[in-house]
mmCIF file with all atom_site columns, C-alpha atoms in Angstrom:
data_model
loop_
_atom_site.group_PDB
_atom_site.id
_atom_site.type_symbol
_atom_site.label_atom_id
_atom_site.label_alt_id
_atom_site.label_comp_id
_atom_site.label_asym_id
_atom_site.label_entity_id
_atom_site.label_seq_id
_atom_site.pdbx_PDB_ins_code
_atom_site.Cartn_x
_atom_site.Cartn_y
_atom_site.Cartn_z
_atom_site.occupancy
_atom_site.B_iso_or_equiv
_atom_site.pdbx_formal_charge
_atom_site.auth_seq_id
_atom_site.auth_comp_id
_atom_site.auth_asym_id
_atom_site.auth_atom_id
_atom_site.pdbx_PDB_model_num
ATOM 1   C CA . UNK A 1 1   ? 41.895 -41.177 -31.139 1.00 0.00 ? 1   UNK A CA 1
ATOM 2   C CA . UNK A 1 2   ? 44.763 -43.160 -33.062 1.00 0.00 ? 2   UNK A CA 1
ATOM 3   C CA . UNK A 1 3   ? 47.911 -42.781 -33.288 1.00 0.00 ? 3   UNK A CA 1
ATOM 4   C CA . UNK A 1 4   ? 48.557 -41.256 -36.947 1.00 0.00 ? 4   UNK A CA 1
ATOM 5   C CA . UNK A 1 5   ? 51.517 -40.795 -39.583 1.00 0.00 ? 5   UNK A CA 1
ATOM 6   C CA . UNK A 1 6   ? 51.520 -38.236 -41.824 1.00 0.00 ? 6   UNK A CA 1
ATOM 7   C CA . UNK A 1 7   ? 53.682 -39.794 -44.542 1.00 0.00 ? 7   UNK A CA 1
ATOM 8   C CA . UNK A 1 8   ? 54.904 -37.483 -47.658 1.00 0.00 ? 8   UNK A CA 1
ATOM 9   C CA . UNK A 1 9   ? 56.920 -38.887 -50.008 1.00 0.00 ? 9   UNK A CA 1
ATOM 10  C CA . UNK A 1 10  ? 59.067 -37.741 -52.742 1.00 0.00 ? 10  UNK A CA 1
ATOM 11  C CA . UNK A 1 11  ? 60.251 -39.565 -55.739 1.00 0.00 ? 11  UNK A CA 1
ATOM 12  C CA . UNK A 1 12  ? 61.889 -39.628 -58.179 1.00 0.00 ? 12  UNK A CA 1
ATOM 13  C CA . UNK A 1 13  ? 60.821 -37.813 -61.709 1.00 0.00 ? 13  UNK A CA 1
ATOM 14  C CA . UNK A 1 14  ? 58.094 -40.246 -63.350 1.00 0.00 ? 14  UNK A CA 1
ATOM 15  C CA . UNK A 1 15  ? 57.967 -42.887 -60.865 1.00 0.00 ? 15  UNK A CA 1
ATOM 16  C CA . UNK A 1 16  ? 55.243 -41.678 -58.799 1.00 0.00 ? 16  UNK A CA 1
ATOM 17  C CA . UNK A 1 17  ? 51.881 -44.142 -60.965 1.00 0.00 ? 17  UNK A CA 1
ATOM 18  C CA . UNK A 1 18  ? 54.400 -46.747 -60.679 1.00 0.00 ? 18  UNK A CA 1
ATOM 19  C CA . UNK A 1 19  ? 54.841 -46.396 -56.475 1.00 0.00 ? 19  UNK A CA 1
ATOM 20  C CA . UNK A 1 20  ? 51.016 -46.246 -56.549 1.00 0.00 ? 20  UNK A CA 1
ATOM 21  C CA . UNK A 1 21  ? 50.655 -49.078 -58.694 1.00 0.00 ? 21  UNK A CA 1
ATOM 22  C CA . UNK A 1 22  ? 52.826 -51.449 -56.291 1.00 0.00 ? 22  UNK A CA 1
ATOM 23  C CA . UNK A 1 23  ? 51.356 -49.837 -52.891 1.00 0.00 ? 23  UNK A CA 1
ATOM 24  C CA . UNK A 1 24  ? 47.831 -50.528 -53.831 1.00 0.00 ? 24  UNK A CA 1
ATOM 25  C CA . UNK A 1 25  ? 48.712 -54.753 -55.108 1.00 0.00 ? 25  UNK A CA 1
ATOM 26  C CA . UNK A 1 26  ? 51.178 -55.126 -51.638 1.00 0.00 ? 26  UNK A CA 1
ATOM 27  C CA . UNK A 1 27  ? 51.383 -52.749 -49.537 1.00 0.00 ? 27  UNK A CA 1
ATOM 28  C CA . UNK A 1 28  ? 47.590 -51.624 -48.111 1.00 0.00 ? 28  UNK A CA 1
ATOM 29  C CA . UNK A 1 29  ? 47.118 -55.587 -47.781 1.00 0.00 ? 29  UNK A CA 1
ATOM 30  C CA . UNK A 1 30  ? 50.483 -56.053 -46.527 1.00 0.00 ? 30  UNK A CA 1
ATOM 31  C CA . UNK A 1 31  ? 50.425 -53.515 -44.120 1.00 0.00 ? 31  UNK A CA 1
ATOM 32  C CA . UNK A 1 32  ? 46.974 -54.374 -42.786 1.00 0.00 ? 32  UNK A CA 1
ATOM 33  C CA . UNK A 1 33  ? 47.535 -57.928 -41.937 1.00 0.00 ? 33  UNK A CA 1
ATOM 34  C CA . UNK A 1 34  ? 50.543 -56.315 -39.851 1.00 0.00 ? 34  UNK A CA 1
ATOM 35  C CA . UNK A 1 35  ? 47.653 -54.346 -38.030 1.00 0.00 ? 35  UNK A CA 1
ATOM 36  C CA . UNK A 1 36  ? 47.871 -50.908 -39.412 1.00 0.00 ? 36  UNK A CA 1
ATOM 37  C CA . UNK A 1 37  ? 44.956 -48.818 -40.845 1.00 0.00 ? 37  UNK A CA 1
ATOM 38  C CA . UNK A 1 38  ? 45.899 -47.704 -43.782 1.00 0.00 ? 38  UNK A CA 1
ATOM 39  C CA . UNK A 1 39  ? 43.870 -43.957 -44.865 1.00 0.00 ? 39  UNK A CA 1
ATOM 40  C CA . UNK A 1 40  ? 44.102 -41.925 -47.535 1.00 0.00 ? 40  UNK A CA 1
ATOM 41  C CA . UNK A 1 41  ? 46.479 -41.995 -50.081 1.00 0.00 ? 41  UNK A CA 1
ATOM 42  C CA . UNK A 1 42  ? 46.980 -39.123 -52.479 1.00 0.00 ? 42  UNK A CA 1
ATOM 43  C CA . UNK A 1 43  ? 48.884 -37.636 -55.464 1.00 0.00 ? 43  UNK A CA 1
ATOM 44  C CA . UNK A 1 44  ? 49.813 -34.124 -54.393 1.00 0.00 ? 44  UNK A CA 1
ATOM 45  C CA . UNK A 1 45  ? 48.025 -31.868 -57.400 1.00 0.00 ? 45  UNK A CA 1
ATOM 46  C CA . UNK A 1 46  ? 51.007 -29.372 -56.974 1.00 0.00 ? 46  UNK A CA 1
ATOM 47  C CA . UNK A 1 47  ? 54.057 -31.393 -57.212 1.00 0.00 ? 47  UNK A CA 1
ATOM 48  C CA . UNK A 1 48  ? 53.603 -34.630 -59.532 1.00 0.00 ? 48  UNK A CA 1
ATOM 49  C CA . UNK A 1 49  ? 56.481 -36.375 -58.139 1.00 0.00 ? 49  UNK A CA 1
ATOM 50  C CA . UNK A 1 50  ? 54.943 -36.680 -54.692 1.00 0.00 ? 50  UNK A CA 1
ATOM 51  C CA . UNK A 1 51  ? 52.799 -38.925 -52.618 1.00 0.00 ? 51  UNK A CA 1
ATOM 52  C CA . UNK A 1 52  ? 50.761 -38.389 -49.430 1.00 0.00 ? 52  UNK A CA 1
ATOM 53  C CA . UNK A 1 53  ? 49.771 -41.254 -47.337 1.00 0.00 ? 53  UNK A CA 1
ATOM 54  C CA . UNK A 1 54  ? 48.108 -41.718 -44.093 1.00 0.00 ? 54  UNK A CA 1
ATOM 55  C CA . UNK A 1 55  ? 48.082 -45.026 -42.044 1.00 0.00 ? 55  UNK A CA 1
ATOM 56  C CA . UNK A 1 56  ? 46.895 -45.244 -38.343 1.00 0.00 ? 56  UNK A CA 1
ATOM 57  C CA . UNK A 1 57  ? 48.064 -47.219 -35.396 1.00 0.00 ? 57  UNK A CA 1
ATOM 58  C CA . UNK A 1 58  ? 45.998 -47.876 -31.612 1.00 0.00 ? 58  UNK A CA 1
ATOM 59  C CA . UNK A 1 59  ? 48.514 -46.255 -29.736 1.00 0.00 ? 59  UNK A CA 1
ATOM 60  C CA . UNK A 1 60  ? 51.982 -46.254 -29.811 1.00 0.00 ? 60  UNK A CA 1
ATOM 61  C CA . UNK A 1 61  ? 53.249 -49.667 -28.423 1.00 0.00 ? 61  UNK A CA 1
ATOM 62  C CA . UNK A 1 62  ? 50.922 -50.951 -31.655 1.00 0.00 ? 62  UNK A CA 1
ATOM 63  C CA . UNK A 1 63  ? 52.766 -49.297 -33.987 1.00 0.00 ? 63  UNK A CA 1
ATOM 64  C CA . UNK A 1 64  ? 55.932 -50.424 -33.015 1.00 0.00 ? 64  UNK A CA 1
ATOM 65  C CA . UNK A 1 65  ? 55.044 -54.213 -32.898 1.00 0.00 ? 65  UNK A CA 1
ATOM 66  C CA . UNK A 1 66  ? 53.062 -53.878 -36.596 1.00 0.00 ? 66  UNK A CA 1
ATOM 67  C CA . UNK A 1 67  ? 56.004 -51.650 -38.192 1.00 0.00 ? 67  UNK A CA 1
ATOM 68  C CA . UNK A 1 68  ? 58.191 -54.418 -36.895 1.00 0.00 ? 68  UNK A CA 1
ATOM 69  C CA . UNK A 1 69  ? 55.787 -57.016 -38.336 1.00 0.00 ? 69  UNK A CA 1
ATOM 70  C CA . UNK A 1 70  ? 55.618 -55.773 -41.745 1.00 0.00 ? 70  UNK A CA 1
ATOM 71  C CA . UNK A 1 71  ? 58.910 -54.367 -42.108 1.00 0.00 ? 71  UNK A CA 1
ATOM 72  C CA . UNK A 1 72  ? 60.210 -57.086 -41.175 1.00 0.00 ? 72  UNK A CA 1
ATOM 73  C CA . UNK A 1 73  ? 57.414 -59.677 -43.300 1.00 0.00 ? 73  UNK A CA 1
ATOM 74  C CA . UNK A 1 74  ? 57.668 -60.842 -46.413 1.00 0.00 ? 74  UNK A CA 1
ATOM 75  C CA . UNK A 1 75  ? 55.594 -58.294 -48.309 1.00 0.00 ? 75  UNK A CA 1
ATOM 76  C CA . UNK A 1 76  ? 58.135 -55.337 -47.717 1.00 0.00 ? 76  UNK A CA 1
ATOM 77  C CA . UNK A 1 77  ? 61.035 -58.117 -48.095 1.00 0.00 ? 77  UNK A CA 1
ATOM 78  C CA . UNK A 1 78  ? 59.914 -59.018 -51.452 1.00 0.00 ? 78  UNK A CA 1
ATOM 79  C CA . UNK A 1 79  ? 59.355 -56.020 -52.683 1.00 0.00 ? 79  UNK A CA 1
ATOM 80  C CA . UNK A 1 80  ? 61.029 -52.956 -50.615 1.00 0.00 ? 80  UNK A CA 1
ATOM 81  C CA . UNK A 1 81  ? 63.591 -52.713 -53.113 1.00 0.00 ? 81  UNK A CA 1
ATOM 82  C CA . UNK A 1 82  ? 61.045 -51.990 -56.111 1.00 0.00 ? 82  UNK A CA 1
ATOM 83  C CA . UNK A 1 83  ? 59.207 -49.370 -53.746 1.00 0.00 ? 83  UNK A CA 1
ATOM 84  C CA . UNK A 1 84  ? 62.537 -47.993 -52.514 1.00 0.00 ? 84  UNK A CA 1
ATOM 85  C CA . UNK A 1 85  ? 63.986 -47.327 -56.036 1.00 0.00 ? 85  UNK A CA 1
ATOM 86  C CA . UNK A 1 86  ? 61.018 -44.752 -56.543 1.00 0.00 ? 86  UNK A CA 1
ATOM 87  C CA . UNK A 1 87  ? 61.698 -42.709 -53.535 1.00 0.00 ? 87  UNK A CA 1
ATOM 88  C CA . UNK A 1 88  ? 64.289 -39.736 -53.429 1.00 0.00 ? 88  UNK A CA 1
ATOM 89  C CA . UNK A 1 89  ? 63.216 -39.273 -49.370 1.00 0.00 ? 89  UNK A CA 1
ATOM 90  C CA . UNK A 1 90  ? 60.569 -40.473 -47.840 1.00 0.00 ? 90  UNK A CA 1
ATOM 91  C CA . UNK A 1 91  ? 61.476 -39.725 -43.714 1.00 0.00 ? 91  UNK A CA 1
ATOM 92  C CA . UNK A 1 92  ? 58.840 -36.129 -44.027 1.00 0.00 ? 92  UNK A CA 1
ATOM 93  C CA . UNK A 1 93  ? 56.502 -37.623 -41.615 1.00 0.00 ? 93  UNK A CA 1
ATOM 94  C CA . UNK A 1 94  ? 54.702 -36.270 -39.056 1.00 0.00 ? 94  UNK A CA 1
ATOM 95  C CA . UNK A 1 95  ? 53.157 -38.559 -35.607 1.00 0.00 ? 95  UNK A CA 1
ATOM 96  C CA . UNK A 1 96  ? 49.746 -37.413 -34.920 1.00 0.00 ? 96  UNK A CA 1
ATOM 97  C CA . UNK A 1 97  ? 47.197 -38.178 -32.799 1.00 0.00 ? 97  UNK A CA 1
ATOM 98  C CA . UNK A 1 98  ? 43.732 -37.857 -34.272 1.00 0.00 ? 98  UNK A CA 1
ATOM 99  C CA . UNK A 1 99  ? 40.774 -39.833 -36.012 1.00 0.00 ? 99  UNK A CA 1
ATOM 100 C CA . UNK A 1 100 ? 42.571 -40.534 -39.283 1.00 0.00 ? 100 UNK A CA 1
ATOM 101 C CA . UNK A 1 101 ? 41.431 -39.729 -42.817 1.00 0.00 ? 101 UNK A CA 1
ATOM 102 C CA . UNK A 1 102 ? 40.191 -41.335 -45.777 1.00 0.00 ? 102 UNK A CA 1
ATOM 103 C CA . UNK A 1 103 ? 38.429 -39.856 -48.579 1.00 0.00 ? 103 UNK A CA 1
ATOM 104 C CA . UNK A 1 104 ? 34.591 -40.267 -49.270 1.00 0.00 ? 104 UNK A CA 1
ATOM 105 C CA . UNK A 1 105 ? 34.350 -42.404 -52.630 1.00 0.00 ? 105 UNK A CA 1
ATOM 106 C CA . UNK A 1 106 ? 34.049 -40.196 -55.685 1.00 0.00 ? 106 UNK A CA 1
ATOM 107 C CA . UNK A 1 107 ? 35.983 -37.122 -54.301 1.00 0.00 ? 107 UNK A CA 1
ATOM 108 C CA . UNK A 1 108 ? 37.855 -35.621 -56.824 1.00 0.00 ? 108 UNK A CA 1
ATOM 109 C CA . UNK A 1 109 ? 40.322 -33.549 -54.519 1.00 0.00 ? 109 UNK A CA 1
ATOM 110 C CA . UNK A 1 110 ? 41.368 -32.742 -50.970 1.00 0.00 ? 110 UNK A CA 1
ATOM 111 C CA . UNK A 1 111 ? 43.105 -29.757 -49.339 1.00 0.00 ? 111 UNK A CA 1
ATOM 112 C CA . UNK A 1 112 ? 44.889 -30.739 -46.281 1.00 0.00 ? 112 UNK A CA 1
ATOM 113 C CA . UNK A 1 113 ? 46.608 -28.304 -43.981 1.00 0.00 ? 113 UNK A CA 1
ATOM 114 C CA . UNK A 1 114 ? 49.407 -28.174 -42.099 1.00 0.00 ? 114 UNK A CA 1
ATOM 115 C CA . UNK A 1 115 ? 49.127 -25.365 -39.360 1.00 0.00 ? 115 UNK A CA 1
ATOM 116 C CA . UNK A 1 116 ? 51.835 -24.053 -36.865 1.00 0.00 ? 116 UNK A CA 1
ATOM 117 C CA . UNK A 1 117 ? 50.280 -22.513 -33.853 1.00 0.00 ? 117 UNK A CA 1
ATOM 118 C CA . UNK A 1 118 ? 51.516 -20.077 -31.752 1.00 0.00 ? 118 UNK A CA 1
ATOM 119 C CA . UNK A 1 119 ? 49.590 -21.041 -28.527 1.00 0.00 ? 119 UNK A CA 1
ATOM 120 C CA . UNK A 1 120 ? 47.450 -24.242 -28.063 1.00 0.00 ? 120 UNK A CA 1
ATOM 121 C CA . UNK A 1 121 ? 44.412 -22.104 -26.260 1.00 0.00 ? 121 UNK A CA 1
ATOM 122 C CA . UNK A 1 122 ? 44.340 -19.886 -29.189 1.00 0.00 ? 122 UNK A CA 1
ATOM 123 C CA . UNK A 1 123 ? 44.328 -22.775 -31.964 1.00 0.00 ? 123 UNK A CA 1
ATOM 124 C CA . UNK A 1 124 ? 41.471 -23.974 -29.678 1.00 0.00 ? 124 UNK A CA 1
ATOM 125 C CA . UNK A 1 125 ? 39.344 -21.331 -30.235 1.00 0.00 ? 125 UNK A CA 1
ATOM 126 C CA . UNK A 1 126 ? 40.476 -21.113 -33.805 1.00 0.00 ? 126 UNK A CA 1
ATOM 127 C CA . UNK A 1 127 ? 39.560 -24.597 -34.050 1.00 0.00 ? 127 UNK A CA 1
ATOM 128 C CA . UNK A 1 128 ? 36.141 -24.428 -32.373 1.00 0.00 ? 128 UNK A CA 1
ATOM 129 C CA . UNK A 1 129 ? 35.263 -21.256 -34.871 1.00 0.00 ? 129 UNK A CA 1
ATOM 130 C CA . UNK A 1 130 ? 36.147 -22.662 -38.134 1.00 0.00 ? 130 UNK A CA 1
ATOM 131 C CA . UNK A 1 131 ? 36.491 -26.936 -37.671 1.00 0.00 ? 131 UNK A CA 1
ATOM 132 C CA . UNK A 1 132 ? 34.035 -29.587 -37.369 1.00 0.00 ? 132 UNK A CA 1
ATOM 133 C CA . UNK A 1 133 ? 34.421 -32.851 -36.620 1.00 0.00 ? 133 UNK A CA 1
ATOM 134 C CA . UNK A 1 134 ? 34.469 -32.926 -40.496 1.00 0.00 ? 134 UNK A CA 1
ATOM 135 C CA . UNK A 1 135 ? 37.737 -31.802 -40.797 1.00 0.00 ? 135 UNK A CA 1
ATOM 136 C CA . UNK A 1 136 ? 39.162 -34.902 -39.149 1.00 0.00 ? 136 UNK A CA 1
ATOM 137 C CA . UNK A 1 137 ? 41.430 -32.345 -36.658 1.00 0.00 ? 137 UNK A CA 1
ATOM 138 C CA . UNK A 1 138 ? 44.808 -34.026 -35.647 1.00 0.00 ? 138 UNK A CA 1
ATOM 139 C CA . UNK A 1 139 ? 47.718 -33.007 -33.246 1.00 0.00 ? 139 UNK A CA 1
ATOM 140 C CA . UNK A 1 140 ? 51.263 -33.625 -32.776 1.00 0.00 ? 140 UNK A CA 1
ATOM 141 C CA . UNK A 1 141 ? 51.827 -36.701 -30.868 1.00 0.00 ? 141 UNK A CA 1
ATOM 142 C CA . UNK A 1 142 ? 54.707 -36.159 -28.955 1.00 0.00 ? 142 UNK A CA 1
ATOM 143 C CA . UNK A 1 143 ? 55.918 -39.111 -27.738 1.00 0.00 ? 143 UNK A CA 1
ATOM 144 C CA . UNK A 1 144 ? 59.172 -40.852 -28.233 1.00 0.00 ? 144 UNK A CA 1
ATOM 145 C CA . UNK A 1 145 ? 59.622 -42.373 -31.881 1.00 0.00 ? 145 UNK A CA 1
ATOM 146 C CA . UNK A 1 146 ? 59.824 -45.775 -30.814 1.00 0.00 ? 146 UNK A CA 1
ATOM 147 C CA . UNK A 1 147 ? 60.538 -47.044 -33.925 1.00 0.00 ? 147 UNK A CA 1
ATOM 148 C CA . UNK A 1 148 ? 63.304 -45.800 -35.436 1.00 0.00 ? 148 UNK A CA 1
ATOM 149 C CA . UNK A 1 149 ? 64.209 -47.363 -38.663 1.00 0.00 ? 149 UNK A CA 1
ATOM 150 C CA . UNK A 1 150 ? 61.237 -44.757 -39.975 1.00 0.00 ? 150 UNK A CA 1
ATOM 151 C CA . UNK A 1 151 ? 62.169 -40.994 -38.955 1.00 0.00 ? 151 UNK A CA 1
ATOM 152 C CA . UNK A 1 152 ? 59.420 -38.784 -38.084 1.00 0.00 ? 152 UNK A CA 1
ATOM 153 C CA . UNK A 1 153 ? 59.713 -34.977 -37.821 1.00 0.00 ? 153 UNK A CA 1
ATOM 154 C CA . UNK A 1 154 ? 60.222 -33.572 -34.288 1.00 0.00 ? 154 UNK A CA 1
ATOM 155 C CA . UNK A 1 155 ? 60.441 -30.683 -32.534 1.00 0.00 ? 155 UNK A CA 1
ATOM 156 C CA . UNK A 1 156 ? 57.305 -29.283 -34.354 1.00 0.00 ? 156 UNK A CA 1
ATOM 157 C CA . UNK A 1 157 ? 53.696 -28.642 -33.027 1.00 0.00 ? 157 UNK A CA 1
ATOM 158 C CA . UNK A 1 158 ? 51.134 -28.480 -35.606 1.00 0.00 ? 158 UNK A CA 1
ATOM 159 C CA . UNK A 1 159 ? 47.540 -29.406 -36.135 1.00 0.00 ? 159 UNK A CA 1
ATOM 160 C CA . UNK A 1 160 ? 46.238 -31.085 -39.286 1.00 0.00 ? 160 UNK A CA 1
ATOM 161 C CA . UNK A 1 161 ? 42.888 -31.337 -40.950 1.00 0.00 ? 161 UNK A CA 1
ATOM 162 C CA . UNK A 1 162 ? 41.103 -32.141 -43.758 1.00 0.00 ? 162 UNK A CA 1
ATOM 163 C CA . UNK A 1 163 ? 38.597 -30.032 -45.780 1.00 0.00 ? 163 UNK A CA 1
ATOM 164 C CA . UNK A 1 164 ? 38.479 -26.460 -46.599 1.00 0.00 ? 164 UNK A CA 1
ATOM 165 C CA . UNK A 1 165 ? 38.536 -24.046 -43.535 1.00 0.00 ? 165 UNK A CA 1
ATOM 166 C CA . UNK A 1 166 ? 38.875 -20.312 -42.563 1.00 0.00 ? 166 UNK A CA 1
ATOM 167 C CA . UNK A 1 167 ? 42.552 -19.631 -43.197 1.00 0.00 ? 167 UNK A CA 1
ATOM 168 C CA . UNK A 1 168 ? 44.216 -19.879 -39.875 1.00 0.00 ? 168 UNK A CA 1
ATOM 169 C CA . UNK A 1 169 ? 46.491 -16.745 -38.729 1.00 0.00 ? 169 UNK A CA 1
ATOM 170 C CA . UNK A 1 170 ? 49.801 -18.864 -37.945 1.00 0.00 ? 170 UNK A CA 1
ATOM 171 C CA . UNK A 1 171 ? 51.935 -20.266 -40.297 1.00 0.00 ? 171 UNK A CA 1
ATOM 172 C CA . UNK A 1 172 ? 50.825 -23.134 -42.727 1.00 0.00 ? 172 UNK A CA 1
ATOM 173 C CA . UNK A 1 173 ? 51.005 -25.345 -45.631 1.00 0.00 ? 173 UNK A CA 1
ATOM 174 C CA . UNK A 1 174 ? 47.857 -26.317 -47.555 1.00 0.00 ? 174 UNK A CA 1
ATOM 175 C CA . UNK A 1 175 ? 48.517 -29.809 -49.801 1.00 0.00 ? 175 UNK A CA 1
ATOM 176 C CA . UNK A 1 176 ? 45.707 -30.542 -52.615 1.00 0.00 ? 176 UNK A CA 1
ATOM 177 C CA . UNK A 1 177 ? 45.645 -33.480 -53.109 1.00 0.00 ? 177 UNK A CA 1
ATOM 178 C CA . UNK A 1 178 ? 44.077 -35.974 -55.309 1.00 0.00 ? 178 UNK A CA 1
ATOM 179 C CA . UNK A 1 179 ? 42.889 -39.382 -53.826 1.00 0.00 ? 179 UNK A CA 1
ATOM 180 C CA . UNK A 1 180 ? 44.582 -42.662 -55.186 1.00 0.00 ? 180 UNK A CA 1
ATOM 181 C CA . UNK A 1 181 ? 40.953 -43.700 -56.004 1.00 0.00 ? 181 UNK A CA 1
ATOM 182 C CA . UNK A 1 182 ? 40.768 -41.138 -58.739 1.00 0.00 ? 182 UNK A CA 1
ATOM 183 C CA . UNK A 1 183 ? 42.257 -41.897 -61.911 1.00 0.00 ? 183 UNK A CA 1
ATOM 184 C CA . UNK A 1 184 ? 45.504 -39.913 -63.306 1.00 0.00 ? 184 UNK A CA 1
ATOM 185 C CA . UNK A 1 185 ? 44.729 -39.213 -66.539 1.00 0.00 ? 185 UNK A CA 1
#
């Protein structure tokens, strides 16, 4: 299991294509010569001026030694301030643990979901009812945000996952979301 961010971004009206446009030339390259894994990356289908992204880390002292590296890089030096001009607030992230998540080629849409549980034990058996290892099932990771430059949400615990699923009896939020792959039209 990897260390996982959750990133959800939102921007400002009409300047979502454009954010996509420069991640996909810079940033995925950028980011992995820094060591990250970048994942999925997704328009949300209900809200056109957001963006869902996923990028994974080994463990946690990696991801503070490759944020450093590539916030601190050229890439993100050259252009942050093109990327940052498109962003009303991107600090909703969430630290996971889990396997990460990309889309298989050619899907046209995704429903992740963000659950709440009450009790670990019963999202367990929840979890072994209605998930497979399909589902690409992720946890709050709860250590210490050791970089902090980049907020991440805290004081939550929620599970993740991919795919459609049984709804789930605790509070959630389902995302559908389109992968970058796919063309806007």
């Amino acid at each position: 299991m990897s260390i996982v961010e959750l990133r959800q971004y939102t921007l400002h009206p009409g300047t979502r294509e454009t954010l996509i446009e420069l991640f996909e030339r810079e940033f995925v390259t950028g980011q992995r010569s820094a060591g990250i894994t970048v994942g999925g990356r997704f328009r949300d289908l209900d809200d056109p001026d957001r963006f869902v992204w996923l990028r994974a880390f080994r463990d946690m002292t990696h991801r503070r030694r490759s944020l450093e590296a590539f916030y601190t890089g050229p890439v993100w030096r050259e252009h942050r301030d093109a990327a940052n001009a498109t962003m009303a607030d991107s600090d909703d992230v969430l630290l996971l643990r889990g396997p990460g998540f990309t889309a298989e080629p050619g899907t046209r849409a995704v429903v992740a979901t963000v659950c709440h549980p009450s009790e670990a034990a019963l999202f367990d058996a929840y979890a072994a009812r209605h998930l497979s290892p399909a589902h690409a099932l992720h946890r709050t990771e709860h250590a210490a945000n050791d970089y902090p430059l980049l907020p991440v949400r805290t004081g939550e615990d929620v599970r993740v996952w991919f795919g459609a699923a049984e709804p789930a009896p605790w509070p959630t939020r389902r995302l559908r979301l389109e992968p970058v792959a796919v063309r806007h039209t």
